[in-house]
Structures are given as C-alpha cells and as structure tokens.
Tab-separated table of C-alpha atoms in Angstrom:
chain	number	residue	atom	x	y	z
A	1	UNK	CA	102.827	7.638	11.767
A	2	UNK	CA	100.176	9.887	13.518
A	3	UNK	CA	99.791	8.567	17.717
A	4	UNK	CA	96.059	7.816	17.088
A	5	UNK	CA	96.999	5.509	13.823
A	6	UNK	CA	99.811	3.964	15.998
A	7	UNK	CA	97.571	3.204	18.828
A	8	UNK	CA	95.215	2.105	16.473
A	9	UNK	CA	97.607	-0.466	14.871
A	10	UNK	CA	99.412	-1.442	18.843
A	11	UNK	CA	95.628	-2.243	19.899
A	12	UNK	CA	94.474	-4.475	16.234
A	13	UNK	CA	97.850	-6.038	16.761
A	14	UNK	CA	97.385	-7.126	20.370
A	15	UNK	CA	94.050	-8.424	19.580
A	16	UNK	CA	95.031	-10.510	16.966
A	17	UNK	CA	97.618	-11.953	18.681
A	18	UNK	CA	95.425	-12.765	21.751
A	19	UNK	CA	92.818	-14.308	19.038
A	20	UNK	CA	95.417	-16.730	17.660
A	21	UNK	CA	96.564	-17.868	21.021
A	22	UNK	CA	92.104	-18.561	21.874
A	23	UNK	CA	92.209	-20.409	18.786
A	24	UNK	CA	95.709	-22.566	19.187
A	25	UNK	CA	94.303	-23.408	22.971
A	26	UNK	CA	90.960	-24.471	21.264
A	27	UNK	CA	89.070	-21.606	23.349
A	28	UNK	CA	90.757	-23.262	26.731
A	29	UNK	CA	92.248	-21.676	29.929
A	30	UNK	CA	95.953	-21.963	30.305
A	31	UNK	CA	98.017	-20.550	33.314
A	32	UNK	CA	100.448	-19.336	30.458
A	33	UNK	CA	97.373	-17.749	28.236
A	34	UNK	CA	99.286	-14.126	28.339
A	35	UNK	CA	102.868	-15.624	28.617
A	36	UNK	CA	103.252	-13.696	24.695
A	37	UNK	CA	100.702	-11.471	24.371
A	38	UNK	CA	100.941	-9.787	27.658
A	39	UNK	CA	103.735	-10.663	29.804
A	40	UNK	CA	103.629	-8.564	32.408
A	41	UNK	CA	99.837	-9.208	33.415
A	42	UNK	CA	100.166	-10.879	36.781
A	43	UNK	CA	102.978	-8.677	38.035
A	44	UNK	CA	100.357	-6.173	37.052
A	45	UNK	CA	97.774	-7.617	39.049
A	46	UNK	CA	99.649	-8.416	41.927
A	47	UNK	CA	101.148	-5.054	42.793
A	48	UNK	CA	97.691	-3.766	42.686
A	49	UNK	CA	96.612	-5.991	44.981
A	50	UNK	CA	98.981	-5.307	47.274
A	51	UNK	CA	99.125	-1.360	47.115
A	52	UNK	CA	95.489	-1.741	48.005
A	53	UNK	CA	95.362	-4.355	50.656
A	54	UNK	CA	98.254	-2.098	52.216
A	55	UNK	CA	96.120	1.206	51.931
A	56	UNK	CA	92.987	-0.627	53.353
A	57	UNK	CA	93.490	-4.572	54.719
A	58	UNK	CA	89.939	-4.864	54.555
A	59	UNK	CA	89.772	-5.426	50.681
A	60	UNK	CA	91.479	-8.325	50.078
A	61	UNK	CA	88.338	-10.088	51.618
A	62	UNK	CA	86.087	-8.045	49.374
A	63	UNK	CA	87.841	-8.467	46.000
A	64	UNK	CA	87.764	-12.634	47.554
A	65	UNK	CA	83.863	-12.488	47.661
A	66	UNK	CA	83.816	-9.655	44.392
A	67	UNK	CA	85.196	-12.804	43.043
A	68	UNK	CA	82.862	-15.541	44.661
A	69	UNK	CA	80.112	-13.278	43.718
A	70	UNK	CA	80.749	-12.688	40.505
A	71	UNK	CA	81.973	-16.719	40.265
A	72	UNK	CA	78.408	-17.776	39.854
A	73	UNK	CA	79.135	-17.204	36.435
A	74	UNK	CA	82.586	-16.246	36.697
A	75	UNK	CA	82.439	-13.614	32.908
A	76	UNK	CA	82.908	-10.361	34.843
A	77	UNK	CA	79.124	-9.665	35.027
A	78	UNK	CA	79.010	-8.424	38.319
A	79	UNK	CA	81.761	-5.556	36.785
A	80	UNK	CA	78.682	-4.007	34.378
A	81	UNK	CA	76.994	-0.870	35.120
A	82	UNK	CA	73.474	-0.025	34.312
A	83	UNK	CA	72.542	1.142	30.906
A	84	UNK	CA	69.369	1.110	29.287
A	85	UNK	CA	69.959	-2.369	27.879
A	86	UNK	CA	72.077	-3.846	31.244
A	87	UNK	CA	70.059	-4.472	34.416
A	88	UNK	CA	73.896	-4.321	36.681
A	89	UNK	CA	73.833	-7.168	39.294
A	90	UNK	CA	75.401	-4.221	41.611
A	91	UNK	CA	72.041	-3.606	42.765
A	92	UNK	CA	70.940	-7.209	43.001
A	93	UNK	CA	70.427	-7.813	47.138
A	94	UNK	CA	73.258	-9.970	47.327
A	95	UNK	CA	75.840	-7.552	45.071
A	96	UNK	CA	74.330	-4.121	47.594
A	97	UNK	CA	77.141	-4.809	49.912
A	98	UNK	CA	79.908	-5.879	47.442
A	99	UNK	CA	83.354	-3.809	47.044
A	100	UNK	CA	86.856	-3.426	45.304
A	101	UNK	CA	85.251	-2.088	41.776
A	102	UNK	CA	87.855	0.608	42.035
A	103	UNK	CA	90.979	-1.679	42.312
A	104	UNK	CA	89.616	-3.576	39.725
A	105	UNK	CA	89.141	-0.242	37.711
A	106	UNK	CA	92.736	0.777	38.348
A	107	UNK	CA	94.389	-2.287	37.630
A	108	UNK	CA	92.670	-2.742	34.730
A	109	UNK	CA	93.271	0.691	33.582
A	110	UNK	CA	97.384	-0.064	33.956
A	111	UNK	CA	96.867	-3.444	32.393
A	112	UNK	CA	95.044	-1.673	29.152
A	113	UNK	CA	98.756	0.971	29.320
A	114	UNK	CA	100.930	-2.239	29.249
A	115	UNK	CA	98.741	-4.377	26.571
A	116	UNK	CA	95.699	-2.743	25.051
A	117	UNK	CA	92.417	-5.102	24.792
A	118	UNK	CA	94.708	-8.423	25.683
A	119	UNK	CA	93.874	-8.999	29.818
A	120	UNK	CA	89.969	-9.879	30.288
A	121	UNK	CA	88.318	-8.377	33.573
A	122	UNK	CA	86.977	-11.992	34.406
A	123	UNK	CA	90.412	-13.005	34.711
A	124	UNK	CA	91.514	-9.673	36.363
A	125	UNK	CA	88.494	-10.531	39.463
A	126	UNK	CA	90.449	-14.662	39.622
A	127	UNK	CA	93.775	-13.713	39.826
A	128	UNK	CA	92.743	-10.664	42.199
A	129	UNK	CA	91.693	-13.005	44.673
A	130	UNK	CA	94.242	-15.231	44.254
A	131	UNK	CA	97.060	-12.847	45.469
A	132	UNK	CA	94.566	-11.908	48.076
A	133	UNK	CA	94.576	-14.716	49.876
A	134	UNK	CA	98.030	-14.976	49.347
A	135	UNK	CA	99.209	-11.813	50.532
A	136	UNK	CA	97.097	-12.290	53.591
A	137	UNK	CA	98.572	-15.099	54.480
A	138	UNK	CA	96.406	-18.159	52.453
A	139	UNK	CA	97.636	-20.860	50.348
A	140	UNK	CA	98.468	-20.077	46.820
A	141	UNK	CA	97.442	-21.622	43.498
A	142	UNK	CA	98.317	-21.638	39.043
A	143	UNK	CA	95.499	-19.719	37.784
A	144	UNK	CA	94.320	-20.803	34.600
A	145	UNK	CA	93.406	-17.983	32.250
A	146	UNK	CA	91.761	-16.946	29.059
A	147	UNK	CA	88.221	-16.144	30.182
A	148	UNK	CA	86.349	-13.627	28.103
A	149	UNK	CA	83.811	-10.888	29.466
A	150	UNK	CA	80.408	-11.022	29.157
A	151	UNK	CA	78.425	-8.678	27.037
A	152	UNK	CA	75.229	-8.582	29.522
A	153	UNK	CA	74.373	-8.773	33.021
A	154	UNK	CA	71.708	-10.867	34.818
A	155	UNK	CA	70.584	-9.601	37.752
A	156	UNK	CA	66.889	-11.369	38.568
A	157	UNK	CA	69.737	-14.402	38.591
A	158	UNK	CA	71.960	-13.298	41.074
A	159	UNK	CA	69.284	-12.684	43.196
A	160	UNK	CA	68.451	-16.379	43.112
A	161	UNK	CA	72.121	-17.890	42.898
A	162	UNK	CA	74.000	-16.484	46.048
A	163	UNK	CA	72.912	-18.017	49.196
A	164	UNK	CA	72.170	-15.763	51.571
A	165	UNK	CA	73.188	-15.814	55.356
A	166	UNK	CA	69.807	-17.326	56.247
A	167	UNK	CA	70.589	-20.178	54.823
A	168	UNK	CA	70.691	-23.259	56.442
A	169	UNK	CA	72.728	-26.348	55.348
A	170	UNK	CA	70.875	-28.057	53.265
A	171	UNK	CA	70.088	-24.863	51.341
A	172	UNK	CA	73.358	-24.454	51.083
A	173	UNK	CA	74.680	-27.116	49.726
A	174	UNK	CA	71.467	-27.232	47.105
A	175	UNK	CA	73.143	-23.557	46.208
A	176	UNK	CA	75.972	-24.754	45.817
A	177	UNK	CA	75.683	-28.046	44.207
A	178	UNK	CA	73.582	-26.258	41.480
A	179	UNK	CA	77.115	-24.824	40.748
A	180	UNK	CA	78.758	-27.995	40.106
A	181	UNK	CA	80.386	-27.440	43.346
A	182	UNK	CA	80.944	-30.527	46.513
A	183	UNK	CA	79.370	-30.388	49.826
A	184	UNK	CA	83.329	-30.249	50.694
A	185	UNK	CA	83.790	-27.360	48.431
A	186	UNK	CA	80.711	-25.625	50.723
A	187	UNK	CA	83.095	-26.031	53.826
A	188	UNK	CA	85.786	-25.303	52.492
A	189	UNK	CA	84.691	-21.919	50.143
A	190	UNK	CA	83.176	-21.014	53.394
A	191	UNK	CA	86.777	-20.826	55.054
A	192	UNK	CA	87.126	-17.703	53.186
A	193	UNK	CA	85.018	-16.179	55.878
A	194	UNK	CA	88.192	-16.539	57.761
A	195	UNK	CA	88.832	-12.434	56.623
A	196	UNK	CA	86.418	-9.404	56.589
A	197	UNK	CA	83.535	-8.446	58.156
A	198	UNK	CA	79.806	-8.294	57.865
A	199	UNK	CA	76.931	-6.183	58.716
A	200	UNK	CA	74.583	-6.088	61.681
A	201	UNK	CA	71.982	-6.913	59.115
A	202	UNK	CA	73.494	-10.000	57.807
A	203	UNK	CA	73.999	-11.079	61.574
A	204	UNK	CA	71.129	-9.636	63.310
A	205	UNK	CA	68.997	-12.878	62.936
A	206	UNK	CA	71.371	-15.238	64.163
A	207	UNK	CA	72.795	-13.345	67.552
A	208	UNK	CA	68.784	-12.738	68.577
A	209	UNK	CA	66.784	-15.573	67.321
A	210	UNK	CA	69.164	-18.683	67.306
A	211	UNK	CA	70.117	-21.208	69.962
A	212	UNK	CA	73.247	-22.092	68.000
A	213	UNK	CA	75.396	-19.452	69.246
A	214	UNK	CA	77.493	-18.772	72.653
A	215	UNK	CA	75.871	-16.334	74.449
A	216	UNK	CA	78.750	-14.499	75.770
A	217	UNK	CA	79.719	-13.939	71.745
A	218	UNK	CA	75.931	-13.217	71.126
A	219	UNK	CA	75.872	-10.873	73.975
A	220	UNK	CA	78.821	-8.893	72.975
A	221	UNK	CA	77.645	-8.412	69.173
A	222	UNK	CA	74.071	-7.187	70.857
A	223	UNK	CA	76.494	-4.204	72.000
A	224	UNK	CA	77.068	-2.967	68.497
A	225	UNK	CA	73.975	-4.793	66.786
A	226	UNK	CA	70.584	-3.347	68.041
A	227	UNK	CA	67.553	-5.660	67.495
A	228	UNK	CA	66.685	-2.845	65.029
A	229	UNK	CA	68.655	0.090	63.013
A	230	UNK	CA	72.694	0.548	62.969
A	231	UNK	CA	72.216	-2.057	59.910
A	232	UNK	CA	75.975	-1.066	58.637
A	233	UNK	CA	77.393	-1.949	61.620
A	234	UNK	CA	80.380	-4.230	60.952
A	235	UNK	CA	81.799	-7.191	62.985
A	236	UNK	CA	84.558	-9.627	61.927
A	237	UNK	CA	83.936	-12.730	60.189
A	238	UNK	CA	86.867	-14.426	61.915
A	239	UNK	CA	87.302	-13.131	65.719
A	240	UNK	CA	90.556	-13.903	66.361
A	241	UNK	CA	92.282	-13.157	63.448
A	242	UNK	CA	89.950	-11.139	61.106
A	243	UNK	CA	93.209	-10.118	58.372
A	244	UNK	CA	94.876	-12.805	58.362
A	245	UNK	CA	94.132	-16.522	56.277
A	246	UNK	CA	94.268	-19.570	58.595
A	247	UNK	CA	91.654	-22.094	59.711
A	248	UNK	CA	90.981	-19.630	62.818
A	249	UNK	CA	87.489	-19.739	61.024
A	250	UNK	CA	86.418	-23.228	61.803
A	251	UNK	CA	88.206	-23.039	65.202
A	252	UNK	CA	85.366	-20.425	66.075
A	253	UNK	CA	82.686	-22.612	64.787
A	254	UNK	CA	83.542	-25.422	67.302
A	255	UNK	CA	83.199	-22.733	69.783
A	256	UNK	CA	79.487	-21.684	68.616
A	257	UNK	CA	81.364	-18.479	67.511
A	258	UNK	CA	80.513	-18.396	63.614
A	259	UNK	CA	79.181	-14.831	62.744
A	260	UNK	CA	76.771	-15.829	60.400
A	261	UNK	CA	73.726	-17.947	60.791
A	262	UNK	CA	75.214	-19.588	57.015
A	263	UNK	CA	78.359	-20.059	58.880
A	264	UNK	CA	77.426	-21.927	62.233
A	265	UNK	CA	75.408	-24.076	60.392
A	266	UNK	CA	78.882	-25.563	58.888
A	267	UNK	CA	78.850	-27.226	62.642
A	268	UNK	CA	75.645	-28.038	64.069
A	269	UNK	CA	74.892	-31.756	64.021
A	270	UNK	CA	75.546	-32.551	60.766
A	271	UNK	CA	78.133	-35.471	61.155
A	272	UNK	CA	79.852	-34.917	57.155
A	273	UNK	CA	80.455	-31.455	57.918
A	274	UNK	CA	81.029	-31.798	61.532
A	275	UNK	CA	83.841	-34.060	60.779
A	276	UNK	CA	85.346	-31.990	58.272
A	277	UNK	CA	85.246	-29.117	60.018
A	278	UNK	CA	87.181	-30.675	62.851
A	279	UNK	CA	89.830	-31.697	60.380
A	280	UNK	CA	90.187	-28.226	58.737
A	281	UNK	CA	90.962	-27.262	62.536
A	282	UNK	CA	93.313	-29.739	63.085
A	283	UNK	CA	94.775	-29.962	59.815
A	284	UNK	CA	95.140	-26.893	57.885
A	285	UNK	CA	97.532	-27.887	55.605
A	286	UNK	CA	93.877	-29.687	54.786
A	287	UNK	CA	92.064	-27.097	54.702
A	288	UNK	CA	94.335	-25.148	52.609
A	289	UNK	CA	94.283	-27.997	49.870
A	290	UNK	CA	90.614	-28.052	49.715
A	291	UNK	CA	90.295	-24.657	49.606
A	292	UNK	CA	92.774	-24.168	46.696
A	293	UNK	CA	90.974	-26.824	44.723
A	294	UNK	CA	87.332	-25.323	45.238
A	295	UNK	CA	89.080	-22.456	44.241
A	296	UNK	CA	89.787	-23.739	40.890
A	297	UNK	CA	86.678	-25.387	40.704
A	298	UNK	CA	84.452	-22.118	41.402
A	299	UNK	CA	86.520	-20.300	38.813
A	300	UNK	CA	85.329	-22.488	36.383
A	301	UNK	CA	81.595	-22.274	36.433
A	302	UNK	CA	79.826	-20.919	33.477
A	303	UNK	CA	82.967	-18.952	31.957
A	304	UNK	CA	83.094	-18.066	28.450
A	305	UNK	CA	86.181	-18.517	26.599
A	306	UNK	CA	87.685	-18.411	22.500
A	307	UNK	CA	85.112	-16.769	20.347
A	308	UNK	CA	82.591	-16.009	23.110
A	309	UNK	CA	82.419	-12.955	24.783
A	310	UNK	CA	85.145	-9.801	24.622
A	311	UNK	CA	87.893	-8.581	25.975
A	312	UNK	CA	86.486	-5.103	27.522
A	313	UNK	CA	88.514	-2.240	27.837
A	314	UNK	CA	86.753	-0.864	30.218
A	315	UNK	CA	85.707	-3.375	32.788
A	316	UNK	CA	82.267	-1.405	33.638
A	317	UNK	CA	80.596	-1.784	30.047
A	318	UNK	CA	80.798	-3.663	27.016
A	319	UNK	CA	83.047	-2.622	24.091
C-alpha cells in the first residue's frame, strides 16, 4: 500500500476508534478516555512538560495560566490564530501577555506522530498544567479527558471574562462565580500565583496608589517599576519561592506582600477570605486539596465533548 493511502487509513482508523469510545462514554470525560486509542498520551505530555520547564522554569506557570486563561471556556480557543473568519483571543488584553503556545505546538506535534487526530489540544492545555504544578512541586490530580476543540474563537469575550489585576474582591468573586466557580475556589485558584512573574504594568497601580501594601516591598518594586515606562519589567508573583508550589503565596499576603492589587485583596478585611487564607498558611495540605478540586472544577466550564467540536491536528486552526 502507497505511505499516503496508509496514513490515510492509520488516521480514519484512529478517528473512528476515538468516535466509538465519545459515544460508549455518552460524550463524557473519563481519566481513561485514551487508555485504547492512544496509550501513550500522558507520558507524551508529561515529558514535554518537563523538557521545557527544565530549559526555562518560568513556563510551567505560564502553560498554568495558558490553561486558566483558556479555562473560561476550557475548548482550546485561546490556541486559534487569526484568520479572516477567527478573531484569536491572543490579542484580547488579557491573552497579550500569555505564553507556552510553542510547547503546546511541540507536544502536540509528537502526540499527532504517536496517534494521528486521537489527543484534543483542550485536553493537551489540562493535563499540561497538571504536570506543571506537579513537577514544580504542587499537589497532583486524575485528569478527566475527552474534551473536543473548538472550531471558533471569541475574543470581545475574553476581554470581559478574565478579571484583571484591578480587581477588587467583590469583582472577583462576581468573575468568578459567573464561572460556576466558589468564593473558595477564588482563594484557592489564586494560590497558583504562588509561581511566575508579572509585569510592572500589571503591578504599577498597586505599589504607587494603594495603602494595602508594605512599604519596604512597595519601595523595592519602585526600583525596577517606574511610575511610568519599563512596562515589561518582571517581578515574582511569590517572593520567596517564585519556582516552586507551596502556600509561600498566602504567607506573603499576611505580610501585605501580594504582588498584585487582585492578589492582596485575598487579605484585606474580608473575614471569609481572611480566614481562609490563614488556613491555607497554616495548613497546606488544605490548600493543596482545595486547589486540586478548583482545579477540576475550572476544567470543566463550558467544554465541549462527543459530537461537538474536533479533534484538531494542528492546535492553531481548525481542521
């Protein structure tokens, strides 16, 4: 048989056999969705997680939040470039700042070797920061998979959805709520803060304009962080321990040391999320928990699954 023919057959084949297993699950997730049809798909995913968290730390926070941002609607959307028909959220004002397309890219590209048009990129972006946090140190978690891609992009959305870092806590937990997602999942999704960095621009506000902060801290991110320009200047999220998951995070809120304006106001008065902030720093085996389960939670929200969707081959366009 000619190689075209026989790649031909190899890819009809694996899609039919992914389509029967949609249809026996009734179109739901399962953490054994490619157990048959692609075996070796988390293995997959994992080692190129970990090649690129070892070439660069820094991403395994960015394919976390690729994943939170693309979560509001967790179908790979975020993944889509512009065409003439696809507005890409990439350039929405949340997305401007967002990173790890390329590991996504490559692991999809060795996924689509090992099983042609099985492994969806919305599940590629969950398990990616799954083994992200876990590499770095987190809590780890059964993925449930069998989401399908989306075939369009929304960015006027986006640009409503993801709270910015001007938010204060009531905004925050409307943003979140209009997820489906607790006031606890709010503290606890935040904890993710607890790797990367931001930019001066995200931070300016808050180490000039607010009270909330201590001024030694404020002072030393004026250093780096002019009242205008160097906007691309970076600063950790977490002080003390920017690459590694813990509950270091909330530890620095107590201290009037969050980075964020978003992030302080996890601690400032309220006495719900004052107390459970205290508890994530006391108890992280607490923190960890809750985290896991927002986890699961946010990788939920508005997925499409069984006859909705595709499984793209190429995670920046539709098939």
């Amino acid at each position: 048989m000619a190689p075209n023919k026989t790649l031909c057959l190899s890819l009809l084949l694996a899609a039919a056999a992914a389509a029967t297993l949609a249809a026996a699950n009734g179109g739901k997730l399962s953490p054994a969705y490619y157990s048959t049809t692609c075996p070796k798909a988390l293995p997959i995913v994992q080692s190129g997680v970990v090649a690129a968290i070892q070439k660069e730390t820094r991403i395994g926070a960015s394919l976390l939040r690729l994943h939170f941002h693309d979560c509001f609607g967790c179908e790979a959307s975020i993944l889509l470039d512009e065409t003439a028909s696809i507005a890409t959220e990439k350039t929405a004002v949340p997305n401007q700042s967002v990173r790890g397309y390329d590991v996504i890219d490559d692991i999809k590209a060795e996924l689509e070797e090992a099983c042609p048009g099985v492994v969806s990129c919305a599940d590629i972006l969950t398990l990616a920061a799954r083994d992200s946090v876990v590499y770095l140190g987190g809590p780890s978690w059964e993925v449930d998979l069998g989401r399908k891609d989306s075939l369009t992009a929304g960015r006027a959305a986006v640009n409503t959805s993801i709270p910015p870092p001007t938010f204060n806590l009531t905004a925050l937990a409307a943003s979140f709520s209009a997820q489906g997602l607790s006031f606890r999942d709010l503290i606890s999704l935040s904890g993710g803060h607890t790797i990367g960095v931001a930019r001066c621009v995200s931070f300016r506000g808050h180490i000039y304009n607010d009270s909330d902060i201590d001024p030694s801290f404020a002072e030393s991110l004026q250093q780096i962080c002019p009242r205008s320009g160097s906007d691309g200047v970076l600063a950790p999220l977490d002080l003390k321990t920017p690459t590694h998951f813990d509950n270091c995070y909330y530890r620095n809120l107590l201290r009037k040391q969050g980075l964020l304006h978003s992030d302080q106001e996890l601690f400032s008065g309220n006495s719900e999320a004052d107390s459970i902030v205290r508890t994530y720093v006391n108890q992280p085996s607490v923190f960890f928990k809750d985290f896991v389960q927002g986890m699961i939670k946010m990788g939920n929200i508005k997925l499409l699954t069984g006859s909705q969707g595709e499984v793209r081959t190429d995670c920046r366009k539709v098939n």
